[in-house]
PDB file of N, CA and C in Angstrom:
ATOM      1  N   MET V  25     -36.267  44.208  15.692  1.00 56.00           N
ATOM      2  CA  MET V  25     -35.119  44.498  14.761  1.00 56.00           C
ATOM      3  C   MET V  25     -34.765  43.275  13.878  1.00 56.00           C
ATOM      4  N   LYS V  26     -34.711  43.862  12.807  1.00 65.00           N
ATOM      5  CA  LYS V  26     -34.380  42.822  11.687  1.00 65.00           C
ATOM      6  C   LYS V  26     -32.861  42.938  11.687  1.00 65.00           C
ATOM      7  N   ALA V  27     -32.642  41.373  11.412  1.00 59.00           N
ATOM      8  CA  ALA V  27     -30.859  41.121  11.623  1.00 59.00           C
ATOM      9  C   ALA V  27     -30.063  41.726  10.327  1.00 59.00           C
ATOM     10  N   PRO V  28     -28.947  41.767  10.299  1.00 60.00           N
ATOM     11  CA  PRO V  28     -27.956  42.595   9.516  1.00 60.00           C
ATOM     12  C   PRO V  28     -28.555  41.722   8.234  1.00 60.00           C
ATOM     13  N   ALA V  29     -27.802  42.450   7.084  1.00 62.00           N
ATOM     14  CA  ALA V  29     -27.608  41.870   5.787  1.00 62.00           C
ATOM     15  C   ALA V  29     -26.373  40.647   6.037  1.00 62.00           C
ATOM     16  N   PHE V  30     -25.647  41.056   6.350  1.00 68.00           N
ATOM     17  CA  PHE V  30     -24.658  40.124   6.515  1.00 68.00           C
ATOM     18  C   PHE V  30     -24.417  38.649   7.466  1.00 68.00           C
ATOM     19  N   ALA V  31     -25.428  38.890   8.185  1.00 68.00           N
ATOM     20  CA  ALA V  31     -25.580  37.293   9.241  1.00 68.00           C
ATOM     21  C   ALA V  31     -25.625  36.288   8.055  1.00 68.00           C
ATOM     22  N   ARG V  32     -25.379  34.987   8.485  1.00 77.00           N
ATOM     23  CA  ARG V  32     -24.979  34.034   8.209  1.00 77.00           C
ATOM     24  C   ARG V  32     -25.909  33.050   8.183  1.00 77.00           C
ATOM     25  N   GLU V  33     -26.750  32.499   7.319  1.00 78.00           N
ATOM     26  CA  GLU V  33     -27.618  31.465   6.861  1.00 78.00           C
ATOM     27  C   GLU V  33     -26.674  30.126   7.189  1.00 78.00           C
ATOM     28  N   PRO V  34     -27.799  29.233   8.168  1.00 82.00           N
ATOM     29  CA  PRO V  34     -27.178  28.094   8.366  1.00 82.00           C
ATOM     30  C   PRO V  34     -27.195  27.604   6.365  1.00 82.00           C
ATOM     31  N   TRP V  35     -26.087  26.103   6.482  1.00 78.00           N
ATOM     32  CA  TRP V  35     -25.847  25.829   5.444  1.00 78.00           C
ATOM     33  C   TRP V  35     -26.633  24.615   4.769  1.00 78.00           C
ATOM     34  N   ARG V  36     -27.011  24.743   3.898  1.00 79.00           N
ATOM     35  CA  ARG V  36     -28.104  23.792   3.158  1.00 79.00           C
ATOM     36  C   ARG V  36     -27.861  23.157   2.132  1.00 79.00           C
ATOM     37  N   VAL V  37     -28.719  21.993   1.440  1.00 76.00           N
ATOM     38  CA  VAL V  37     -28.445  21.761   0.465  1.00 76.00           C
ATOM     39  C   VAL V  37     -29.837  21.644  -0.739  1.00 76.00           C
ATOM     40  N   ASP V  38     -29.617  22.463  -1.878  1.00 77.00           N
ATOM     41  CA  ASP V  38     -30.677  22.647  -2.484  1.00 77.00           C
ATOM     42  C   ASP V  38     -31.211  21.513  -3.797  1.00 77.00           C
ATOM     43  N   ARG V  39     -32.043  21.237  -3.588  1.00 79.00           N
ATOM     44  CA  ARG V  39     -32.018  20.039  -4.381  1.00 79.00           C
ATOM     45  C   ARG V  39     -32.645  20.303  -5.767  1.00 79.00           C
ATOM     46  N   THR V  40     -32.587  21.601  -6.530  1.00 83.00           N
ATOM     47  CA  THR V  40     -32.787  21.854  -7.917  1.00 83.00           C
ATOM     48  C   THR V  40     -31.597  22.069  -9.033  1.00 83.00           C
ATOM     49  N   LEU V  41     -32.101  21.637 -10.094  1.00 82.00           N
ATOM     50  CA  LEU V  41     -30.884  21.282 -11.032  1.00 82.00           C
ATOM     51  C   LEU V  41     -30.720  22.768 -12.026  1.00 82.00           C
ATOM     52  N   THR V  42     -29.988  23.195 -12.177  1.00 89.00           N
ATOM     53  CA  THR V  42     -30.175  24.617 -13.049  1.00 89.00           C
ATOM     54  C   THR V  42     -29.790  23.991 -14.269  1.00 89.00           C
ATOM     55  N   LEU V  43     -30.026  24.544 -15.608  1.00 92.00           N
ATOM     56  CA  LEU V  43     -29.900  24.662 -16.888  1.00 92.00           C
ATOM     57  C   LEU V  43     -28.422  24.258 -16.956  1.00 92.00           C
ATOM     58  N   GLY V  44     -27.680  25.270 -16.531  1.00 92.00           N
ATOM     59  CA  GLY V  44     -26.005  25.327 -16.687  1.00 92.00           C
ATOM     60  C   GLY V  44     -25.285  23.967 -16.194  1.00 92.00           C
ATOM     61  N   VAL V  45     -25.809  23.718 -15.217  1.00 91.00           N
ATOM     62  CA  VAL V  45     -25.310  22.235 -14.332  1.00 91.00           C
ATOM     63  C   VAL V  45     -25.732  21.160 -15.360  1.00 91.00           C
ATOM     64  N   ALA V  46     -27.254  21.169 -16.126  1.00 91.00           N
ATOM     65  CA  ALA V  46     -27.855  19.916 -16.284  1.00 91.00           C
ATOM     66  C   ALA V  46     -26.797  20.079 -17.738  1.00 91.00           C
ATOM     67  N   VAL V  47     -26.645  21.200 -18.299  1.00 95.00           N
ATOM     68  CA  VAL V  47     -25.936  21.197 -19.721  1.00 95.00           C
ATOM     69  C   VAL V  47     -24.217  20.743 -19.295  1.00 95.00           C
ATOM     70  N   ALA V  48     -23.458  21.324 -18.749  1.00 96.00           N
ATOM     71  CA  ALA V  48     -22.302  20.910 -18.066  1.00 96.00           C
ATOM     72  C   ALA V  48     -22.020  19.382 -17.947  1.00 96.00           C
ATOM     73  N   LEU V  49     -23.276  18.893 -17.031  1.00 96.00           N
ATOM     74  CA  LEU V  49     -23.145  17.181 -17.085  1.00 96.00           C
ATOM     75  C   LEU V  49     -23.212  16.600 -18.574  1.00 96.00           C
ATOM     76  N   ALA V  50     -23.727  17.022 -19.300  1.00 97.00           N
ATOM     77  CA  ALA V  50     -24.123  16.144 -20.209  1.00 97.00           C
ATOM     78  C   ALA V  50     -23.121  16.325 -21.139  1.00 97.00           C
ATOM     79  N   LEU V  51     -22.632  17.846 -21.068  1.00 98.00           N
ATOM     80  CA  LEU V  51     -20.888  17.833 -22.059  1.00 98.00           C
ATOM     81  C   LEU V  51     -19.546  17.020 -21.620  1.00 98.00           C
ATOM     82  N   GLN V  52     -19.831  16.894 -20.243  1.00 98.00           N
ATOM     83  CA  GLN V  52     -18.903  16.122 -19.748  1.00 98.00           C
ATOM     84  C   GLN V  52     -19.138  14.667 -19.671  1.00 98.00           C
ATOM     85  N   THR V  53     -20.379  14.093 -19.944  1.00 98.00           N
ATOM     86  CA  THR V  53     -20.640  12.528 -20.015  1.00 98.00           C
ATOM     87  C   THR V  53     -20.509  12.325 -21.387  1.00 98.00           C
ATOM     88  N   ALA V  54     -20.734  13.497 -22.591  1.00 98.00           N
ATOM     89  CA  ALA V  54     -20.532  12.968 -23.963  1.00 98.00           C
ATOM     90  C   ALA V  54     -19.051  13.328 -24.039  1.00 98.00           C
ATOM     91  N   SER V  55     -18.091  13.973 -23.406  1.00 98.00           N
ATOM     92  CA  SER V  55     -16.698  13.906 -23.691  1.00 98.00           C
ATOM     93  C   SER V  55     -15.709  12.737 -22.887  1.00 98.00           C
ATOM     94  N   ALA V  56     -16.498  12.236 -21.709  1.00 97.00           N
ATOM     95  CA  ALA V  56     -16.113  10.564 -21.445  1.00 97.00           C
ATOM     96  C   ALA V  56     -16.494   9.665 -22.353  1.00 97.00           C
ATOM     97  N   LEU V  57     -17.394   9.967 -23.061  1.00 97.00           N
ATOM     98  CA  LEU V  57     -17.802   8.788 -23.810  1.00 97.00           C
ATOM     99  C   LEU V  57     -16.920   8.695 -25.057  1.00 97.00           C
ATOM    100  N   MET V  58     -16.583   9.958 -25.568  1.00 97.00           N
ATOM    101  CA  MET V  58     -15.706  10.000 -26.831  1.00 97.00           C
ATOM    102  C   MET V  58     -14.330   9.725 -26.362  1.00 97.00           C
ATOM    103  N   TRP V  59     -13.818   9.887 -25.329  1.00 97.00           N
ATOM    104  CA  TRP V  59     -12.647   9.938 -24.726  1.00 97.00           C
ATOM    105  C   TRP V  59     -12.636   7.925 -24.488  1.00 97.00           C
ATOM    106  N   ALA V  60     -13.486   7.554 -24.358  1.00 97.00           N
ATOM    107  CA  ALA V  60     -13.651   5.929 -23.938  1.00 97.00           C
ATOM    108  C   ALA V  60     -13.772   5.173 -25.376  1.00 97.00           C
ATOM    109  N   GLY V  61     -14.244   5.872 -26.018  1.00 96.00           N
ATOM    110  CA  GLY V  61     -14.034   5.596 -27.794  1.00 96.00           C
ATOM    111  C   GLY V  61     -13.298   5.383 -28.462  1.00 96.00           C
ATOM    112  N   GLY V  62     -12.237   6.556 -27.647  1.00 96.00           N
ATOM    113  CA  GLY V  62     -10.694   6.395 -28.577  1.00 96.00           C
ATOM    114  C   GLY V  62      -9.791   6.042 -28.002  1.00 96.00           C
ATOM    115  N   VAL V  63      -9.927   5.557 -26.748  1.00 97.00           N
ATOM    116  CA  VAL V  63      -9.183   4.573 -25.914  1.00 97.00           C
ATOM    117  C   VAL V  63      -9.472   3.294 -26.822  1.00 97.00           C
ATOM    118  N   ARG V  64     -10.619   3.086 -27.006  1.00 96.00           N
ATOM    119  CA  ARG V  64     -10.893   1.697 -27.430  1.00 96.00           C
ATOM    120  C   ARG V  64     -10.323   1.262 -28.885  1.00 96.00           C
ATOM    121  N   GLU V  65     -10.451   2.302 -29.641  1.00 96.00           N
ATOM    122  CA  GLU V  65      -9.521   2.566 -30.784  1.00 96.00           C
ATOM    123  C   GLU V  65      -8.375   1.862 -30.871  1.00 96.00           C
ATOM    124  N   ARG V  66      -7.928   2.632 -30.027  1.00 96.00           N
ATOM    125  CA  ARG V  66      -6.609   2.847 -29.530  1.00 96.00           C
ATOM    126  C   ARG V  66      -5.801   1.221 -29.045  1.00 96.00           C
ATOM    127  N   LEU V  67      -6.522   0.880 -28.225  1.00 96.00           N
ATOM    128  CA  LEU V  67      -6.499  -0.424 -27.810  1.00 96.00           C
ATOM    129  C   LEU V  67      -6.331  -1.632 -29.218  1.00 96.00           C
ATOM    130  N   ALA V  68      -7.353  -1.431 -30.140  1.00 96.00           N
ATOM    131  CA  ALA V  68      -7.442  -2.433 -31.187  1.00 96.00           C
ATOM    132  C   ALA V  68      -6.412  -2.214 -31.818  1.00 96.00           C
ATOM    133  N   GLN V  69      -5.860  -1.133 -31.848  1.00 96.00           N
ATOM    134  CA  GLN V  69      -4.996  -0.701 -32.970  1.00 96.00           C
ATOM    135  C   GLN V  69      -3.405  -1.564 -32.274  1.00 96.00           C
ATOM    136  N   LEU V  70      -3.236  -1.233 -31.163  1.00 95.00           N
ATOM    137  CA  LEU V  70      -2.493  -2.151 -30.492  1.00 95.00           C
ATOM    138  C   LEU V  70      -2.183  -3.368 -30.457  1.00 95.00           C
ATOM    139  N   GLU V  71      -3.292  -4.114 -30.364  1.00 95.00           N
ATOM    140  CA  GLU V  71      -3.630  -5.653 -30.372  1.00 95.00           C
ATOM    141  C   GLU V  71      -3.018  -6.163 -31.510  1.00 95.00           C
ATOM    142  N   THR V  72      -3.849  -5.259 -33.081  1.00 93.00           N
ATOM    143  CA  THR V  72      -3.523  -5.890 -34.093  1.00 93.00           C
ATOM    144  C   THR V  72      -1.653  -5.589 -34.267  1.00 93.00           C
ATOM    145  N   ARG V  73      -1.338  -4.431 -34.283  1.00 92.00           N
ATOM    146  CA  ARG V  73       0.262  -4.571 -34.170  1.00 92.00           C
ATOM    147  C   ARG V  73       1.230  -5.540 -33.372  1.00 92.00           C
ATOM    148  N   ALA V  74       0.542  -5.962 -31.977  1.00 90.00           N
ATOM    149  CA  ALA V  74       0.777  -6.919 -31.129  1.00 90.00           C
ATOM    150  C   ALA V  74       0.912  -8.479 -32.282  1.00 90.00           C
ATOM    151  N   ALA V  75      -0.135  -8.705 -32.757  1.00 88.00           N
ATOM    152  CA  ALA V  75      -0.320  -9.882 -33.711  1.00 88.00           C
ATOM    153  C   ALA V  75       0.573  -9.744 -34.872  1.00 88.00           C
ATOM    154  N   ALA V  76       0.809  -8.641 -35.412  1.00 87.00           N
ATOM    155  CA  ALA V  76       1.907  -8.358 -36.938  1.00 87.00           C
ATOM    156  C   ALA V  76       3.326  -8.936 -36.323  1.00 87.00           C
ATOM    157  N   ALA V  77       3.134  -8.454 -34.901  1.00 87.00           N
ATOM    158  CA  ALA V  77       5.051  -8.680 -34.155  1.00 87.00           C
ATOM    159  C   ALA V  77       5.227  -9.854 -33.575  1.00 87.00           C
ATOM    160  N   ASP V  78       4.010 -10.790 -33.836  1.00 84.00           N
ATOM    161  CA  ASP V  78       3.862 -12.142 -33.301  1.00 84.00           C
ATOM    162  C   ASP V  78       4.653 -12.824 -34.333  1.00 84.00           C
ATOM    163  N   SER V  79       3.922 -12.783 -35.944  1.00 86.00           N
ATOM    164  CA  SER V  79       4.628 -13.331 -36.787  1.00 86.00           C
ATOM    165  C   SER V  79       5.656 -12.745 -37.431  1.00 86.00           C
ATOM    166  N   VAL V  80       6.216 -11.314 -37.012  1.00 88.00           N
ATOM    167  CA  VAL V  80       7.515 -11.063 -37.478  1.00 88.00           C
ATOM    168  C   VAL V  80       8.691 -12.132 -36.538  1.00 88.00           C
ATOM    169  N   ASN V  81       8.250 -12.021 -35.082  1.00 88.00           N
ATOM    170  CA  ASN V  81       8.971 -12.890 -34.578  1.00 88.00           C
ATOM    171  C   ASN V  81       9.775 -14.142 -35.024  1.00 88.00           C
ATOM    172  N   GLU V  82       8.377 -14.448 -35.083  1.00 89.00           N
ATOM    173  CA  GLU V  82       8.474 -16.217 -35.477  1.00 89.00           C
ATOM    174  C   GLU V  82       9.309 -16.340 -37.073  1.00 89.00           C
ATOM    175  N   ARG V  83       9.457 -15.177 -37.751  1.00 91.00           N
ATOM    176  CA  ARG V  83       9.411 -15.693 -39.178  1.00 91.00           C
ATOM    177  C   ARG V  83      11.581 -15.187 -38.688  1.00 91.00           C
ATOM    178  N   LEU V  84      11.788 -14.009 -38.062  1.00 92.00           N
ATOM    179  CA  LEU V  84      12.997 -13.853 -37.747  1.00 92.00           C
ATOM    180  C   LEU V  84      13.871 -14.879 -37.062  1.00 92.00           C
ATOM    181  N   ALA V  85      12.701 -15.413 -36.745  1.00 92.00           N
ATOM    182  CA  ALA V  85      13.235 -16.861 -35.172  1.00 92.00           C
ATOM    183  C   ALA V  85      13.659 -18.003 -36.484  1.00 92.00           C
ATOM    184  N   ARG V  86      12.979 -18.179 -37.265  1.00 93.00           N
ATOM    185  CA  ARG V  86      13.376 -19.049 -38.580  1.00 93.00           C
ATOM    186  C   ARG V  86      14.451 -18.496 -39.425  1.00 93.00           C
ATOM    187  N   LEU V  87      14.540 -17.411 -39.845  1.00 95.00           N
ATOM    188  CA  LEU V  87      15.783 -16.884 -40.411  1.00 95.00           C
ATOM    189  C   LEU V  87      17.092 -17.026 -39.719  1.00 95.00           C
ATOM    190  N   GLU V  88      17.350 -16.609 -38.298  1.00 95.00           N
ATOM    191  CA  GLU V  88      18.197 -17.200 -37.413  1.00 95.00           C
ATOM    192  C   GLU V  88      18.700 -18.381 -37.874  1.00 95.00           C
ATOM    193  N   GLU V  89      17.238 -19.756 -37.447  1.00 95.00           N
ATOM    194  CA  GLU V  89      18.057 -21.100 -37.562  1.00 95.00           C
ATOM    195  C   GLU V  89      18.568 -21.167 -39.020  1.00 95.00           C
ATOM    196  N   HIS V  90      17.632 -20.836 -40.172  1.00 96.00           N
ATOM    197  CA  HIS V  90      18.669 -21.113 -41.391  1.00 96.00           C
ATOM    198  C   HIS V  90      19.711 -20.209 -41.220  1.00 96.00           C
ATOM    199  N   SER V  91      20.148 -19.267 -40.908  1.00 96.00           N
ATOM    200  CA  SER V  91      21.536 -18.653 -40.965  1.00 96.00           C
ATOM    201  C   SER V  91      22.251 -19.388 -40.597  1.00 96.00           C
ATOM    202  N   ALA V  92      22.036 -20.156 -39.130  1.00 95.00           N
ATOM    203  CA  ALA V  92      22.800 -21.029 -38.570  1.00 95.00           C
ATOM    204  C   ALA V  92      23.188 -22.392 -39.082  1.00 95.00           C
ATOM    205  N   TYR V  93      22.503 -22.711 -40.169  1.00 96.00           N
ATOM    206  CA  TYR V  93      22.770 -24.232 -40.888  1.00 96.00           C
ATOM    207  C   TYR V  93      23.584 -23.626 -41.984  1.00 96.00           C
ATOM    208  N   THR V  94      23.230 -22.565 -42.862  1.00 96.00           N
ATOM    209  CA  THR V  94      23.994 -22.039 -44.095  1.00 96.00           C
ATOM    210  C   THR V  94      25.440 -21.952 -43.333  1.00 96.00           C
ATOM    211  N   ARG V  95      25.595 -21.152 -42.228  1.00 96.00           N
ATOM    212  CA  ARG V  95      26.631 -20.935 -41.574  1.00 96.00           C
ATOM    213  C   ARG V  95      27.676 -22.150 -41.698  1.00 96.00           C
ATOM    214  N   ALA V  96      27.236 -23.457 -40.808  1.00 95.00           N
ATOM    215  CA  ALA V  96      27.642 -24.720 -40.546  1.00 95.00           C
ATOM    216  C   ALA V  96      28.253 -25.144 -41.617  1.00 95.00           C
ATOM    217  N   ALA V  97      26.891 -24.818 -43.216  1.00 96.00           N
ATOM    218  CA  ALA V  97      27.551 -25.445 -44.095  1.00 96.00           C
ATOM    219  C   ALA V  97      28.916 -24.821 -45.200  1.00 96.00           C
ATOM    220  N   ILE V  98      29.044 -23.604 -44.959  1.00 96.00           N
ATOM    221  CA  ILE V  98      29.843 -23.057 -45.367  1.00 96.00           C
ATOM    222  C   ILE V  98      30.862 -23.221 -44.614  1.00 96.00           C
ATOM    223  N   THR V  99      31.080 -23.409 -43.276  1.00 96.00           N
ATOM    224  CA  THR V  99      32.388 -24.022 -42.479  1.00 96.00           C
ATOM    225  C   THR V  99      32.699 -25.333 -43.206  1.00 96.00           C
ATOM    226  N   ARG V 100      31.723 -26.306 -43.068  1.00 95.00           N
ATOM    227  CA  ARG V 100      31.932 -27.718 -43.801  1.00 95.00           C
ATOM    228  C   ARG V 100      32.456 -27.566 -45.002  1.00 95.00           C
ATOM    229  N   ILE V 101      32.170 -26.776 -45.966  1.00 95.00           N
ATOM    230  CA  ILE V 101      32.527 -26.943 -47.191  1.00 95.00           C
ATOM    231  C   ILE V 101      34.209 -25.877 -47.472  1.00 95.00           C
ATOM    232  N   GLU V 102      34.310 -24.738 -46.093  1.00 95.00           N
ATOM    233  CA  GLU V 102      35.675 -24.380 -46.401  1.00 95.00           C
ATOM    234  C   GLU V 102      36.769 -25.705 -45.787  1.00 95.00           C
ATOM    235  N   ARG V 103      36.560 -26.230 -45.125  1.00 94.00           N
ATOM    236  CA  ARG V 103      37.027 -27.273 -44.202  1.00 94.00           C
ATOM    237  C   ARG V 103      37.759 -28.634 -45.478  1.00 94.00           C
ATOM    238  N   LYS V 104      36.474 -28.704 -46.485  1.00 93.00           N
ATOM    239  CA  LYS V 104      36.728 -30.047 -47.391  1.00 93.00           C
ATOM    240  C   LYS V 104      37.569 -29.411 -48.289  1.00 93.00           C
ATOM    241  N   LEU V 105      37.471 -27.660 -48.758  1.00 93.00           N
ATOM    242  CA  LEU V 105      38.430 -26.953 -49.313  1.00 93.00           C
ATOM    243  C   LEU V 105      39.777 -26.957 -49.033  1.00 93.00           C
ATOM    244  N   ASP V 106      39.920 -26.262 -47.744  1.00 92.00           N
ATOM    245  CA  ASP V 106      41.170 -26.629 -47.213  1.00 92.00           C
ATOM    246  C   ASP V 106      41.989 -28.033 -47.257  1.00 92.00           C
ATOM    247  N   GLU V 107      41.318 -29.046 -46.811  1.00 90.00           N
ATOM    248  CA  GLU V 107      41.635 -30.624 -46.864  1.00 90.00           C
ATOM    249  C   GLU V 107      42.340 -30.887 -48.305  1.00 90.00           C
ATOM    250  N   GLY V 108      41.528 -30.475 -49.065  1.00 81.00           N
ATOM    251  CA  GLY V 108      41.715 -30.745 -50.803  1.00 81.00           C
ATOM    252  C   GLY V 108      42.709 -29.936 -51.261  1.00 81.00           C
ATOM    253  N   GLY V 109      43.263 -28.596 -50.955  1.00 60.00           N
ATOM    254  CA  GLY V 109      43.801 -27.960 -51.719  1.00 60.00           C
ATOM    255  C   GLY V 109      45.027 -27.720 -51.262  1.00 60.00           C
TER     256      GLY V 109
END
């Protein structure tokens, strides 16, 4: 007597690779490489911005120092005007 059609077969791993799986794997690999390239480009842009921000911070520090000296000079001038006037 033949086993019914709905009988379970033992689980097994098949070593064949279908065209659909190969194409899907190739597309996923290509997508991952494109994503990695985009991340690399974005990182390069962020590094460039960070380098530019460092120079801006340095100039800002110099301007603040110059502003402090100017403020001190104005205070001395006002004091001399008040003493003389």
